[in-house]
XYZ file of C-alpha atoms in Angstrom:
89
model
C 22.383 1.084 35.285
C 19.356 -0.339 33.475
C 17.682 3.066 33.522
C 20.728 4.689 31.901
C 20.833 1.951 29.272
C 17.126 2.423 28.535
C 17.533 6.198 28.205
C 20.551 5.758 25.905
C 18.676 3.329 23.642
C 15.612 5.564 23.552
C 17.766 8.601 22.785
C 19.595 6.822 19.963
C 16.323 5.538 18.523
C 14.832 9.021 18.610
C 17.936 10.556 17.078
C 18.079 8.098 14.202
C 14.348 8.286 13.614
C 14.232 12.047 13.315
C 17.655 12.637 11.798
C 17.234 10.220 8.951
C 13.931 11.033 7.284
C 14.696 8.776 4.340
C 14.332 5.750 6.602
C 10.930 6.980 7.727
C 9.974 7.678 4.116
C 11.131 4.204 3.099
C 8.985 2.641 5.809
C 5.974 4.711 4.708
C 6.542 3.682 1.078
C 6.761 0.045 2.095
C 3.519 0.281 4.065
C 1.791 2.046 1.166
C 2.991 -0.626 -1.261
C 1.738 -3.365 1.052
C -1.640 -1.652 1.390
C -1.911 -1.333 -2.397
C -0.953 -4.967 -2.850
C -3.686 -5.921 -0.401
C -6.295 -3.890 -2.288
C -5.237 -5.457 -5.605
C -5.277 -8.920 -4.060
C -8.767 -8.366 -2.638
C -10.012 -7.164 -6.017
C -8.507 -10.110 -7.883
C -9.624 -12.760 -5.388
C -13.199 -11.518 -5.073
C -15.487 -13.412 -7.399
C -16.695 -11.021 -10.081
C -20.201 -12.488 -9.966
C -20.467 -11.526 -6.284
C -20.137 -7.797 -6.966
C -21.741 -5.411 -9.433
C -19.573 -3.978 -12.186
C -19.975 -0.489 -10.789
C -18.260 -1.579 -7.554
C -15.470 -3.364 -9.423
C -14.800 -0.355 -11.647
C -14.902 1.984 -8.627
C -12.276 -0.174 -6.884
C -10.110 -0.216 -10.016
C -10.301 3.563 -10.304
C -9.432 3.994 -6.620
C -6.443 1.676 -6.933
C -5.253 3.406 -10.102
C -5.569 6.789 -8.385
C -4.004 5.881 -5.042
C -1.469 3.258 -6.122
C -0.355 4.335 -9.596
C 3.336 4.168 -8.753
C 3.069 0.507 -7.705
C 1.155 -0.818 -10.724
C 3.004 -2.753 -13.391
C 1.840 -3.430 -16.937
C 0.326 -6.821 -16.070
C -1.907 -5.310 -13.401
C -2.905 -2.466 -15.719
C -3.758 -5.023 -18.423
C -5.863 -6.998 -15.923
C -7.719 -3.820 -15.008
C -8.347 -3.047 -18.685
C -9.718 -6.571 -19.195
C -11.982 -6.225 -16.164
C -13.316 -2.938 -17.529
C -13.990 -4.528 -20.931
C -15.814 -7.419 -19.293
C -17.985 -4.952 -17.375
C -18.713 -2.658 -20.320
C -21.412 -5.020 -21.623
C -23.236 -5.117 -18.290
């Protein structure tokens, strides 16, 4: 009986996973957003005097390229300020 129950649950899970791609896409989007948030958090929390401006600007460009859909105006403004602060160095 347990084996039949296990097979039924596995079959239903497989069916719903592959029949409803939007759920899979939603999970992927959520993971991408979390990864982008982590990269932004790491950039913001890292002391700017610990890293050269070239590394900071490279990280900003990577985040803007890979995470553009998740960036709001405040983050974009923070990135612009960081670039301005590095332009004199």
